[in-house]
Amino acid sequence: MGTSPTLNMTSLSGIPFETFYNERDIEGFDYQAKLGDPGTFPFTRGIHADMYRGRLWTMRQFAGFGTASDTNARFRYLLSQGQTGLSVAFDMPTLMGFDSDHPSSLGEVGKCGVAVDSIEDMDELFAEIPVGEVSTSMTINCTAPIVFAMYLALAKRRGVPLSSLKGTLQNDMLKEFIAQKEWIYPIEPSLKLTIDIVEFCTNHVPLWNTISISGYHIREAGSTAVQELAFTLSDGLEYVKRAIGRGLGVDQFARRYSFFFNAHIDFFEEIAKYRAARRIWAREMKERYGVQDERSLWMRFHTQTAGCSLTAQQPHNNIVRTAIEALAAVLGGTQSLHTNSLDETYALPTEFAATLALRTQQVLAYETGVPSTGDPLGGSYFIESLTDEIEGRAMDYIRRIDEYGGMVPAIEAGFPQKEIQEAACLYQKELNQGKRTIVGVNAFASDEDESIPLLRVGRKQQEEQIRKVRELRARRSNATAQKGLDALKQAAEQGENLIPALVSAVESLATLGEVAKALQEVYGKYREVSYI
Amino acid sequence: MEKKVRLLIGKVGLDGHDRGVKIVARALRDAGFEVVYTGLHQTPEAIVNMAIQEGVDAIGLSILSGAHLELFERVLCLLKEKGATIPVFGGGIIPPEDIVALKKMGVKETFTPGALTDQIVKWIEDNIVPQSL
């Protein structure tokens, strides 16, 4: 690494940066057509006329580790510190449909999130938290229908009407097959379950955000900003098509689709990405699906700063990266935000690190003046030129996916997966060659040991969770649980909407692993063709 | 002719983060090693069986879910049970004190986020030798 660090001459998506921009770069610019005021079509400048004056973004820190009671304590702490929404991180076995005592759960229990095996764990997770009032986001996908059924069952237990429940399920299986790669069932039954949730919520849980169509993981898997945008929007269009195919009217459900983007370190490209995202979505929804209700045109989105931009080397630098990324998200008009903690290249965050990440948002919100004006960069020659460029490049990808016949055939052909992998390899090559700089990694490295305190999730919590699930199985009526599972399988075989049968199954104290396995007996298993 | 070093590179456990492992696998292949990639979500048993069947000279595993201590321990234990002396290295989200524990356990080297592929290639060149036929 003998070369000295240089300035980036292209964005992370490869868009060239000019020395400066002027009116020639936005020739023929039509304010009404391209931008409009905030709150007006095509919503490039934001979905609300008063933007953050009306309502600040939701500060929503993703949290979960150990047992349900460990995470419940962290939730209550975060709420006491001014956090305004909950966001649950589940552990790998819960995400993948295994009980804590399954051999495949070895070492994974409570590690990268909280372990939830049954409705009793769900009850403990929300102990002393009013589920009818708080808004709860759950990052869960292939087991989303099961975990959501537990949440619904919990609300019923507590006498909370389903119509008052507020929150978000990630429930985005397309991006799992593309990027995050947590799956159980093949693509078609996976999407059937996704749309079951959409249909059930449209009819019974109207305030629930049914899918969080996620670019975040696509980006973390190595895509460029343009690919993140294009693949996410194509996923969104597929979910709209499928819900319409279920017989729902687009204006009944589309307002409850939300999005989830990454905030990476390329500052202006990220801001332009969010602006282009809103414009494309509003236009495509209008043109493809004849949306009437303005709210169905709104792209509402959550943002998380880029985990993959953080480094293990000189971890304190991560505080700075996260602050800059958070600023981009706010300048881009996000509706909610998670800021990563400095220690996340080593472990889940300590309470100190998580608080510092939340404070970053609070400084941004209340000290900087940034949120007072909607789309403050709108009209900048550079930003408008970049927004147009990203839109054009994203639309090229969206058209290619349309040519495949939509996202499912594109995934089956490996198209988005290969594009992402190539982008990731190219980026790594540029780092190796010193064409891109990461401070503390390939420039300004230091031998000094910068050790930081880390959160430990020990074997004690795993053992406790395993004991709990075994104790539940010994205590419950196995006949009742089996009846719940049998009814579920029957409903699956008959192609019914499975949410009611899932609620009954989890109420009968069937565990998450048992429910996931029952469905696998009907649907089979997804197998990826992988290559390097 | 000099025999090429043959490597099993893969994912053990439940996490689906394969960006890093695939970049590493490709970089190793490009550097001239023979690389067998396992695909996602492998059990320790499957990893060890594959390594023995494929006759590899080393096993490189990626874990980003925090389950590294248990999973590496299991892989090493299974190798021992089968009398295989294949060196194991790995990478992922691993705290420094766990790196110490892993090395004590017998894991030869670990690479964490920010490691450059050139460093991994060099480590293999310096530390892994092809087993004689």
XYZ file of C-alpha atoms in Angstrom:
665
model
C 0.000 0.000 0.000
C 2.714 2.396 -0.941
C 0.316 4.724 -2.776
C -0.953 7.825 -1.034
C -4.705 8.276 -0.624
C -6.501 10.116 -3.400
C -9.859 11.823 -3.796
C -12.724 9.822 -5.259
C -13.272 10.845 -8.885
C -16.387 8.692 -9.212
C -19.216 7.889 -6.828
C -19.438 4.410 -5.312
C -21.823 3.574 -8.181
C -19.188 4.712 -10.656
C -20.833 8.001 -11.617
C -18.077 10.493 -12.516
C -17.758 13.607 -10.350
C -17.172 16.865 -12.273
C -15.033 19.668 -10.892
C -18.163 21.742 -10.497
C -21.724 21.816 -11.800
C -23.687 24.651 -13.319
C -26.929 25.279 -15.181
C -25.711 23.360 -18.235
C -25.828 20.181 -16.168
C -29.564 20.535 -15.639
C -30.542 22.009 -18.977
C -34.282 22.204 -19.594
C -34.952 21.485 -15.938
C -38.695 21.565 -15.233
C -39.307 22.273 -11.547
C -42.884 21.022 -11.438
C -42.234 17.849 -13.398
C -38.960 16.883 -11.711
C -39.431 18.152 -8.206
C -42.590 19.919 -7.181
C -42.733 21.360 -3.693
C -42.344 18.967 -0.804
C -45.602 17.068 -0.376
C -46.555 17.276 -4.058
C -46.112 14.850 -6.937
C -43.601 13.395 -7.790
C -42.494 13.827 -4.166
C -38.802 14.127 -5.071
C -38.486 16.723 -2.313
C -40.258 14.674 0.329
C -43.673 13.261 1.048
C -44.832 15.964 3.480
C -45.280 19.673 2.792
C -43.930 20.597 6.212
C -41.404 17.744 6.339
C -39.724 17.467 9.741
C -41.532 20.492 11.181
C -44.716 18.449 11.167
C -43.109 15.297 12.398
C -39.507 14.488 13.067
C -38.156 11.186 11.847
C -38.638 8.267 14.241
C -35.447 7.424 16.091
C -35.652 3.701 15.964
C -32.655 1.762 17.232
C -32.633 -1.903 16.330
C -32.049 -3.949 19.478
C -32.125 -7.519 20.659
C -29.861 -10.012 22.362
C -29.966 -12.897 24.775
C -33.284 -13.866 26.270
C -36.570 -12.012 25.965
C -36.104 -10.467 29.388
C -32.604 -9.155 28.499
C -34.021 -7.424 25.442
C -37.082 -6.179 27.296
C -34.730 -4.379 29.692
C -32.857 -2.758 26.759
C -36.170 -1.693 25.180
C -37.369 -0.052 28.336
C -34.022 1.681 28.745
C -34.123 3.007 25.157
C -37.698 4.272 25.598
C -36.639 6.021 28.812
C -33.811 7.720 26.882
C -36.163 9.298 24.364
C -36.285 6.675 21.654
C -39.636 6.880 19.916
C -40.203 3.416 18.445
C -39.090 -0.142 19.073
C -37.208 -2.305 16.625
C -36.667 -5.971 17.406
C -33.579 -7.879 16.315
C -34.093 -11.643 16.484
C -31.376 -14.259 16.757
C -30.473 -16.544 13.864
C -32.509 -19.581 14.982
C -35.648 -17.418 15.287
C -34.943 -15.878 11.883
C -34.414 -19.288 10.295
C -37.204 -21.235 11.983
C -35.303 -23.345 14.529
C -36.076 -23.721 18.205
C -33.268 -22.849 20.584
C -32.571 -26.483 21.401
C -32.276 -27.636 17.777
C -28.767 -28.858 16.804
C -28.605 -26.184 14.073
C -29.006 -23.512 16.760
C -25.634 -24.450 18.273
C -23.921 -21.287 19.427
C -26.461 -19.011 17.779
C -29.039 -18.596 20.549
C -29.435 -14.975 21.630
C -26.258 -13.987 19.765
C -27.236 -11.532 17.053
C -30.667 -10.827 18.447
C -33.241 -12.072 20.883
C -34.393 -15.693 20.955
C -38.149 -16.196 20.596
C -39.381 -19.777 20.685
C -42.986 -19.313 21.691
C -45.744 -16.860 22.488
C -44.491 -16.903 26.087
C -41.168 -15.416 24.985
C -43.078 -12.795 23.004
C -45.064 -11.928 26.136
C -41.836 -11.535 28.127
C -40.245 -9.446 25.370
C -43.034 -6.867 25.693
C -43.471 -7.062 29.470
C -44.651 -3.671 30.791
C -44.667 -2.258 27.260
C -48.152 -1.274 26.020
C -48.414 -3.031 22.644
C -51.516 -1.016 21.760
C -49.547 2.241 21.964
C -45.933 1.627 21.013
C -44.956 1.192 17.390
C -42.930 -1.982 16.920
C -40.746 -2.842 13.979
C -39.729 -6.467 13.587
C -36.858 -7.447 11.357
C -38.002 -10.880 10.370
C -38.651 -12.476 7.015
C -39.069 -16.192 6.361
C -40.532 -16.683 9.818
C -42.367 -13.338 9.789
C -45.818 -14.964 9.587
C -45.061 -17.041 12.699
C -43.599 -14.233 14.768
C -46.357 -11.854 13.664
C -48.920 -14.473 14.682
C -47.301 -14.463 18.132
C -47.600 -10.678 18.302
C -51.265 -10.854 17.261
C -51.882 -13.589 19.817
C -50.175 -11.467 22.457
C -52.442 -8.508 21.638
C -55.469 -10.797 21.937
C -54.205 -12.072 25.309
C -53.900 -8.533 26.564
C -57.268 -7.454 25.198
C -55.700 -4.995 22.740
C -57.758 -4.632 19.537
C -55.799 -5.640 16.423
C -56.953 -2.440 14.735
C -54.857 -0.407 17.182
C -51.565 -2.269 16.561
C -48.868 -0.135 14.972
C -45.603 -1.289 13.551
C -43.710 -2.826 10.694
C -42.770 -6.306 9.620
C -39.843 -6.572 7.269
C -41.556 -9.514 5.525
C -39.486 -8.997 2.374
C -38.521 -12.388 0.992
C -37.369 -11.207 -2.424
C -34.353 -9.475 -0.924
C -33.625 -12.612 1.068
C -33.225 -14.619 -2.120
C -31.226 -11.737 -3.609
C -29.007 -10.713 -0.732
C -29.576 -11.547 2.918
C -30.112 -15.261 2.281
C -32.272 -16.274 5.183
C -34.893 -18.580 3.746
C -36.775 -21.791 4.405
C -39.350 -22.405 1.675
C -39.000 -22.028 -2.110
C -39.746 -18.666 -3.705
C -43.434 -19.148 -4.530
C -44.678 -20.315 -1.124
C -42.443 -17.711 0.524
C -44.168 -14.977 -1.456
C -47.572 -16.507 -0.799
C -46.903 -16.063 2.932
C -45.730 -12.496 2.372
C -48.997 -11.649 0.657
C -51.002 -13.510 3.338
C -49.702 -10.928 5.790
C -50.562 -8.078 3.423
C -54.090 -9.400 2.935
C -54.702 -10.113 6.611
C -53.468 -6.687 7.716
C -55.412 -4.871 5.032
C -58.551 -6.425 6.469
C -57.777 -6.586 10.186
C -54.662 -4.611 11.194
C -54.989 -1.461 9.093
C -52.234 0.562 10.802
C -49.601 -2.124 10.315
C -46.869 -1.620 7.696
C -46.998 -4.976 6.004
C -43.725 -5.094 4.084
C -40.544 -3.113 4.554
C -39.134 -3.424 1.073
C -35.462 -3.486 1.802
C -32.491 -2.219 -0.075
C -30.405 -2.224 3.077
C -29.277 -5.827 2.817
C -28.776 -5.594 -0.926
C -26.314 -2.782 -0.263
C -24.632 -4.595 2.595
C -24.162 -7.574 0.286
C -22.042 -5.313 -1.879
C -24.329 -3.612 -4.385
C -23.885 -0.071 -5.599
C -26.382 2.655 -4.686
C -27.927 2.366 -8.138
C -28.391 -1.407 -7.804
C -29.784 -1.001 -4.289
C -32.373 1.419 -5.598
C -33.282 -0.523 -8.724
C -33.579 -3.970 -7.134
C -35.573 -2.617 -4.204
C -38.021 -0.814 -6.457
C -38.398 -3.894 -8.650
C -39.118 -5.935 -5.518
C -41.722 -3.352 -4.515
C -43.415 -3.490 -7.900
C -43.563 -7.287 -7.641
C -45.254 -7.106 -4.223
C -47.813 -4.647 -5.606
C -48.531 -6.930 -8.545
C -48.993 -9.941 -6.280
C -51.309 -8.205 -3.813
C -53.452 -7.028 -6.714
C -53.401 -10.631 -7.930
C -54.836 -11.617 -4.544
C -57.818 -9.419 -5.317
C -56.880 -6.384 -3.227
C -57.325 -2.883 -4.596
C -54.017 -1.050 -4.914
C -55.289 1.882 -2.870
C -56.283 -0.480 -0.070
C -52.818 -1.843 0.608
C -50.108 0.197 -1.122
C -50.025 2.921 1.533
C -48.895 0.251 4.003
C -45.859 -0.761 2.002
C -42.794 1.001 3.291
C -39.151 0.930 2.295
C -35.827 0.504 4.013
C -32.604 1.920 2.599
C -28.956 1.975 3.475
C -27.085 5.210 4.199
C -23.589 4.583 2.907
C -20.593 6.861 3.101
C -20.810 8.464 -0.375
C -22.681 11.485 0.940
C -24.223 13.171 -2.104
C -24.904 9.962 -3.970
C -26.963 8.744 -1.027
C -29.019 11.940 -0.848
C -29.655 11.757 -4.588
C -30.622 8.087 -4.218
C -33.429 8.858 -1.757
C -34.738 11.678 -3.923
C -34.670 9.532 -7.066
C -36.362 6.696 -5.143
C -39.387 8.809 -4.278
C -39.712 10.139 -7.799
C -39.502 6.742 -9.496
C -41.898 5.083 -7.056
C -44.577 7.764 -7.373
C -44.356 7.733 -11.141
C -44.313 3.941 -11.556
C -47.188 3.466 -9.127
C -49.237 5.965 -11.054
C -48.353 4.702 -14.510
C -48.281 0.940 -13.889
C -51.059 0.533 -11.373
C -53.297 3.558 -11.790
C -53.046 4.618 -8.175
C -55.677 7.207 -7.209
C -54.949 7.822 -3.533
C -51.971 10.120 -3.142
C -50.794 8.226 -0.074
C -50.252 5.145 -2.197
C -47.711 7.144 -4.184
C -45.655 8.065 -1.148
C -42.428 6.280 -0.674
C -42.056 6.227 3.102
C -38.749 4.801 4.214
C -36.599 3.822 7.121
C -32.848 4.231 6.877
C -29.961 2.532 8.621
C -26.405 3.704 8.374
C -24.091 1.288 6.578
C -22.762 -1.534 8.719
C -20.398 -2.456 5.920
C -18.802 0.999 5.983
C -17.569 0.440 9.530
C -14.130 -0.897 10.328
C -12.658 -3.022 13.057
C -9.509 -0.907 12.838
C -9.645 2.375 14.779
C -13.255 1.757 15.816
C -13.833 5.295 17.106
C -13.754 6.482 13.487
C -17.059 4.675 13.102
C -18.788 7.364 15.182
C -17.810 9.918 12.549
C -18.854 7.742 9.615
C -22.229 7.061 11.182
C -22.885 10.745 11.862
C -22.165 11.645 8.233
C -24.356 8.825 6.943
C -27.175 9.846 9.274
C -26.936 13.399 7.961
C -27.334 12.102 4.399
C -30.437 10.155 5.420
C -32.013 13.234 6.959
C -31.110 15.455 4.025
C -32.701 12.745 1.894
C -35.952 12.954 3.854
C -36.082 9.635 5.730
C -39.089 8.833 7.941
C -37.118 6.881 10.499
C -33.496 6.183 11.242
C -31.219 3.692 12.924
C -27.662 4.800 13.594
C -25.073 2.051 14.027
C -22.808 1.852 17.021
C -19.043 2.164 16.918
C -18.442 -1.361 18.195
C -20.547 -3.332 15.718
C -17.672 -4.765 13.726
C -16.887 -6.719 16.881
C -20.169 -7.534 18.563
C -23.654 -6.274 19.297
C -23.451 -2.801 20.820
C -22.932 -2.089 24.467
C -25.473 0.147 26.154
C -22.941 2.989 26.046
C -22.308 2.603 22.308
C -26.030 2.292 21.519
C -26.766 5.436 23.530
C -24.045 7.348 21.708
C -25.595 6.307 18.393
C -28.986 7.577 19.567
C -27.394 10.831 20.786
C -25.964 11.295 17.271
C -29.523 11.476 15.970
C -30.597 13.802 18.753
C -27.756 16.217 17.998
C -28.714 16.122 14.339
C -32.373 16.728 15.157
C -32.134 19.416 17.798
C -28.800 21.206 17.418
C -27.911 21.473 13.753
C -30.954 23.147 12.221
C -30.867 20.612 9.409
C -34.454 19.347 9.863
C -36.056 22.779 9.835
C -36.163 23.064 6.040
C -37.521 20.472 3.656
C -35.113 19.142 1.022
C -32.520 21.861 1.664
C -30.314 20.685 -1.202
C -33.097 20.775 -3.790
C -32.122 22.915 -6.759
C -28.397 22.361 -6.325
C -26.929 21.817 -9.802
C -24.916 18.902 -8.494
C -27.695 17.208 -6.514
C -30.251 17.532 -9.296
C -27.810 16.259 -11.892
C -26.878 13.326 -9.661
C -30.539 12.564 -8.875
C -31.309 12.431 -12.610
C -28.296 10.266 -13.311
C -29.155 7.765 -10.576
C -32.763 7.679 -11.702
C -31.704 6.959 -15.287
C -29.284 4.206 -14.303
C -31.801 2.635 -11.915
C -34.505 2.681 -14.588
C -32.154 0.825 -16.943
C -31.911 -1.977 -14.384
C -35.662 -1.924 -13.698
C -36.338 -2.340 -17.416
C -33.902 -5.250 -17.580
C -35.746 -6.948 -14.724
C -39.052 -6.273 -16.483
C -37.568 -8.007 -19.522
C -36.917 -11.102 -17.411
C -40.631 -11.039 -16.612
C -40.237 -9.496 -13.156
C -38.091 -10.091 -10.113
C -38.831 -13.782 -9.610
C -37.537 -14.953 -13.003
C -34.625 -12.512 -12.597
C -33.703 -14.127 -9.270
C -34.093 -17.608 -10.744
C -31.658 -16.574 -13.453
C -29.281 -15.262 -10.774
C -29.287 -11.797 -12.308
C -29.422 -9.483 -9.275
C -27.230 -11.861 -7.252
C -24.491 -11.807 -9.889
C -24.651 -8.055 -10.373
C -24.223 -7.527 -6.631
C -21.371 -9.993 -6.356
C -19.511 -8.368 -9.228
C -19.938 -4.935 -7.627
C -18.666 -6.249 -4.293
C -15.594 -7.788 -5.909
C -14.842 -4.660 -7.887
C -15.030 -2.544 -4.738
C -12.707 -4.902 -2.891
C -10.264 -4.784 -5.778
C -10.270 -0.995 -5.672
C -9.504 -1.125 -1.968
C -6.673 -3.584 -2.483
C -5.233 -1.358 -5.200
C -5.612 1.768 -3.100
C -7.964 3.327 -5.642
C -10.460 3.822 -2.839
C -9.489 4.811 0.642
C -10.763 3.640 3.988
C -9.148 5.549 6.808
C -7.415 3.229 9.236
C -7.551 0.329 6.775
C -5.614 1.096 3.613
C -4.474 4.568 4.653
C -3.546 6.207 7.933
C -3.302 2.794 9.551
C -1.879 2.610 13.001
C -0.378 -0.187 15.030
C -1.719 1.239 18.226
C -4.216 -1.038 19.871
C -7.497 0.814 20.213
C -9.383 -1.638 22.355
C -12.964 -0.902 23.322
C -15.353 -2.504 25.806
C -17.689 -5.057 24.215
C -21.031 -6.647 24.998
C -20.826 -10.332 25.845
C -23.701 -12.713 25.332
C -22.601 -15.774 27.219
C -23.515 -19.415 27.168
C -25.624 -18.837 30.286
C -28.330 -17.130 28.230
C -28.293 -19.933 25.673
C -28.674 -22.541 28.363
C -31.496 -20.558 29.973
C -33.349 -20.311 26.663
C -32.924 -24.010 25.929
C -34.209 -24.838 29.399
C -37.240 -22.588 28.842
C -38.320 -24.123 25.543
C -37.912 -27.656 26.878
C -39.850 -26.787 30.008
C -42.653 -25.354 27.831
C -42.876 -28.529 25.769
C -43.032 -30.623 28.959
C -45.723 -28.444 30.548
C -48.115 -27.827 27.654
C -50.704 -30.193 26.253
C -48.885 -31.790 23.352
C -52.188 -32.974 21.915
C -53.475 -29.394 21.712
C -50.240 -28.171 20.135
C -50.345 -31.022 17.617
C -53.937 -30.154 16.760
C -52.879 -26.564 16.070
C -50.079 -27.782 13.804
C -52.318 -30.222 11.961
C -54.916 -27.521 11.314
C -52.157 -25.272 10.009
C -50.886 -27.893 7.594
C -54.378 -28.513 6.358
C -54.908 -24.791 5.775
C -51.583 -24.660 3.910
C -52.518 -27.588 1.705
C -55.813 -25.919 0.863
C -54.098 -22.649 -0.023
C -55.916 -20.576 2.590
C -54.613 -17.370 4.080
C -52.548 -18.872 6.889
C -52.523 -16.056 9.431
C -55.599 -17.232 11.397
C -54.272 -20.812 11.542
C -50.846 -19.529 12.586
C -52.387 -17.514 15.429
C -54.243 -20.626 16.612
C -51.091 -22.721 16.364
C -48.976 -20.363 18.473
C -51.860 -19.977 20.959
C -51.825 -23.755 21.311
C -48.195 -23.287 22.467
C -46.677 -24.847 19.381
C -43.126 -23.500 19.134
C -41.636 -21.473 16.308
C -39.518 -24.412 15.173
C -42.482 -26.769 15.154
C -44.594 -24.351 13.133
C -41.784 -23.714 10.637
C -41.246 -27.445 10.229
C -44.962 -28.124 9.722
C -45.032 -25.645 6.857
C -41.837 -27.074 5.413
C -43.541 -30.447 5.230
C -46.088 -28.840 2.935
C -43.926 -26.400 1.001
C -40.477 -27.981 0.833
C -37.144 -26.207 1.080
C -35.337 -23.602 -1.011
C -31.936 -24.521 -2.396
C -29.580 -21.898 -3.728
C -27.227 -22.492 -6.605
C -24.098 -20.723 -5.406
C -20.966 -19.885 -7.313
C -17.902 -17.773 -6.777
C 5.103 -29.991 -11.054
C 4.299 -28.319 -7.779
C 0.995 -29.374 -6.292
C -1.539 -26.582 -5.811
C -2.865 -25.786 -2.362
C -6.497 -26.877 -2.174
C -8.882 -25.033 0.145
C -12.399 -25.496 1.445
C -13.930 -22.060 1.932
C -17.357 -21.791 3.388
C -20.158 -20.811 5.673
C -20.988 -22.726 8.816
C -24.012 -21.964 10.974
C -27.155 -20.073 10.149
C -26.077 -16.615 9.029
C -26.423 -15.728 5.388
C -23.707 -13.084 5.104
C -21.741 -14.387 2.152
C -20.321 -11.182 0.698
C -17.012 -11.512 2.511
C -16.554 -15.238 2.074
C -17.232 -15.089 -1.641
C -14.800 -12.220 -2.113
C -12.187 -14.194 -0.212
C -12.938 -17.381 -2.184
C -12.576 -15.564 -5.468
C -9.405 -13.775 -4.408
C -7.864 -17.079 -3.354
C -8.826 -18.694 -6.633
C -7.416 -15.737 -8.545
C -4.206 -16.099 -6.528
C -3.815 -19.611 -7.901
C -5.264 -21.804 -5.152
C -7.844 -24.489 -5.806
C -10.997 -23.405 -3.995
C -14.037 -25.469 -3.086
C -16.904 -23.226 -1.897
C -19.427 -24.865 0.431
C -22.477 -22.662 -0.071
C -24.527 -21.303 2.810
C -25.878 -22.673 6.087
C -23.606 -25.698 6.485
C -23.428 -27.724 9.671
C -20.024 -28.495 11.230
C -20.597 -32.135 10.283
C -21.129 -31.238 6.622
C -18.032 -29.019 6.601
C -15.798 -31.726 8.018
C -17.163 -34.380 5.663
C -16.658 -32.134 2.660
C -13.119 -31.264 3.731
C -12.154 -34.902 4.051
C -13.864 -35.965 0.818
C -12.329 -33.111 -1.130
C -8.909 -33.744 0.337
C -8.287 -30.091 1.103
C -5.166 -28.653 2.697
C -7.035 -26.152 4.871
C -10.536 -25.075 5.851
C -11.524 -21.391 5.938
C -14.851 -20.575 7.598
C -16.860 -17.383 7.798
C -19.199 -16.653 10.713
C -20.854 -13.283 11.283
C -23.570 -14.250 13.732
C -21.541 -14.472 16.911
C -21.623 -18.277 17.048
C -17.897 -18.612 16.234
C -16.713 -20.127 19.517
C -19.176 -23.005 19.485
C -18.984 -23.650 15.750
C -15.192 -23.633 15.434
C -14.965 -25.790 18.537
C -17.345 -28.314 16.980
C -15.496 -28.354 13.654
C -12.135 -28.887 15.372
C -13.600 -31.591 17.566
C -15.097 -33.449 14.600
C -11.804 -33.243 12.704
C -10.012 -34.719 15.682
C -12.582 -37.485 16.002
C -11.979 -38.415 12.375
C -8.239 -38.216 12.772
C -7.926 -35.438 10.198
C -5.174 -32.882 10.662
C -6.510 -30.178 8.362
C -5.670 -26.661 9.546
C -8.649 -24.353 10.130
C -8.746 -20.578 9.769
C -11.635 -18.151 9.602
C -13.137 -14.738 9.695
C -16.130 -12.646 10.638
C -17.418 -10.476 13.429
C -15.126 -11.716 16.178
C -14.165 -9.802 19.335
C -10.430 -9.706 20.204
C -10.733 -11.852 23.317
C -12.515 -14.511 21.273
C -9.662 -14.448 18.771
C -7.372 -15.390 21.630
C -9.767 -18.169 22.643
C -10.059 -19.450 19.080
C -6.286 -19.595 18.657
C -5.949 -21.439 21.935
C -8.562 -23.862 20.692
C -6.499 -24.529 17.565
C -7.816 -22.111 14.944
C -4.697 -21.022 13.047
C -5.702 -17.489 12.095
C -8.712 -15.140 12.028
C -9.491 -12.165 9.816
C -11.943 -9.434 10.841
C -13.815 -6.700 8.878
C -11.325 -4.462 7.128
C -8.887 -7.283 6.370
C -7.673 -6.989 2.792
C -7.760 -10.084 0.601
C -4.038 -9.661 -0.137
C -3.327 -10.261 3.546
C -5.321 -13.485 3.477
C -3.581 -14.692 0.310
C -0.207 -13.988 1.869
C -1.102 -15.799 5.062
C -2.066 -18.921 3.105
C 1.108 -18.761 1.033
C 3.170 -18.528 4.204
C 1.308 -21.064 6.309
C -0.491 -23.701 4.268
C 1.384 -26.400 2.423
C -0.149 -28.983 0.106
C -0.441 -32.354 1.787
C 1.517 -34.998 -0.055
C -0.532 -37.469 -2.046
